[in-house]
Amino acid sequence: QVQLKETGPGLVQPTQTLSITCTVSGFSLTSYYMQWVRQTPGKGLEWMGFIRSGGSTEYNSEFKSRLSISRDTSKNQVFLKMNSLKTEDTGVYYCARAYWFDYWGQGVMVTVSS
Amino acid sequence: DIVMTQGALPNPVPSGESVSITCRSSKSLLYSDGKTYLNWYLQRPGQSPQLLIYWMSTRASGVSDRFSGSGSGTDFTLKISGVEAEDVGVYYCQQGLEFPFTFGSGTKLEIK
């Protein structure tokens, strides 16, 4: 069955880089878009960006200058990297499948604090 | 950016009653392919969002037929026919027409 699971650090210091991995099973990354969405107390659900089945990416301009999405199809993994973290980046980060977000991971809570 | 505005519910709602959740977009979500790029999600307490409806009115796989979506290009409704305890949570609409994709602020459903 389709499964997605995010893994990442629970705590990141301000100005540092966040790295989250989404490991999927039950489908191929070469057949589906993979999305990243975060949920913060300040802004609710925010779309961050996606990587297409062909490997190209699209980003929310809100994050574009500091966000990178990539993947390793051989490992069934999608990666989110965001630099220059601020306290406002504290929240839950989700990966989701497909253009219409049909499956979501459990999310990973990230706290940005010194 | 397209702004998504959701209405509130008169919580708590009696079990078995039908409710309609509204969502309005600042721009028509009807695309030239004839599809309206509006999705609905439910986030139960402590869980991730789950897809209920896509393309405004198409139920996602495994979703109860108590859930139905309708609307025009800018005004949308999610109807729940006969609310049950498992329907408790926050409902979100989301537009998939333009980047950046945007979500509404959510509508909370509580059941009496």
PDB file of C-alpha atoms in Angstrom, chain A residues 18 36-37 47-50 57-70 79-84 93:
ATOM      1  CA  LEU A  18      16.799  22.178   7.662  1.00  0.00           C
ATOM      2  CA  TRP A  36       6.016  19.584   0.348  1.00  0.00           C
ATOM      3  CA  VAL A  37       3.587  21.400   2.634  1.00  0.00           C
ATOM      4  CA  TRP A  47       2.486  24.884  -0.025  1.00  0.00           C
ATOM      5  CA  MET A  48       6.267  24.941  -0.331  1.00  0.00           C
ATOM      6  CA  GLY A  49       6.921  23.289  -3.669  1.00  0.00           C
ATOM      7  CA  PHE A  50       7.005  20.067  -5.628  1.00  0.00           C
ATOM      8  CA  THR A  57      10.822  21.423  -9.611  1.00  0.00           C
ATOM      9  CA  GLU A  58       8.478  24.270  -8.784  1.00  0.00           C
ATOM     10  CA  TYR A  59       8.751  26.425  -5.683  1.00  0.00           C
ATOM     11  CA  ASN A  60       6.604  28.857  -3.781  1.00  0.00           C
ATOM     12  CA  SER A  61       8.324  32.204  -4.301  1.00  0.00           C
ATOM     13  CA  GLU A  62       7.874  32.771  -0.573  1.00  0.00           C
ATOM     14  CA  PHE A  63      10.665  30.199  -0.071  1.00  0.00           C
ATOM     15  CA  LYS A  64      12.368  30.122  -3.449  1.00  0.00           C
ATOM     16  CA  SER A  65      15.613  31.732  -2.465  1.00  0.00           C
ATOM     17  CA  ARG A  66      16.293  29.310   0.368  1.00  0.00           C
ATOM     18  CA  LEU A  67      14.439  26.111  -0.574  1.00  0.00           C
ATOM     19  CA  SER A  68      15.615  23.087  -2.547  1.00  0.00           C
ATOM     20  CA  ILE A  69      13.692  19.905  -3.383  1.00  0.00           C
ATOM     21  CA  SER A  70      15.418  16.863  -4.858  1.00  0.00           C
ATOM     22  CA  PHE A  79      14.472  15.608   0.045  1.00  0.00           C
ATOM     23  CA  LEU A  80      13.675  19.071   1.324  1.00  0.00           C
ATOM     24  CA  LYS A  81      16.467  21.469   2.232  1.00  0.00           C
ATOM     25  CA  MET A  82      15.814  24.968   3.466  1.00  0.00           C
ATOM     26  CA  ASN A  83      18.493  27.332   4.692  1.00  0.00           C
ATOM     27  CA  SER A  84      18.592  30.471   6.808  1.00  0.00           C
ATOM     28  CA  TYR A  93       6.463  19.600   7.593  1.00  0.00           C
TER      29      TYR A  93
END
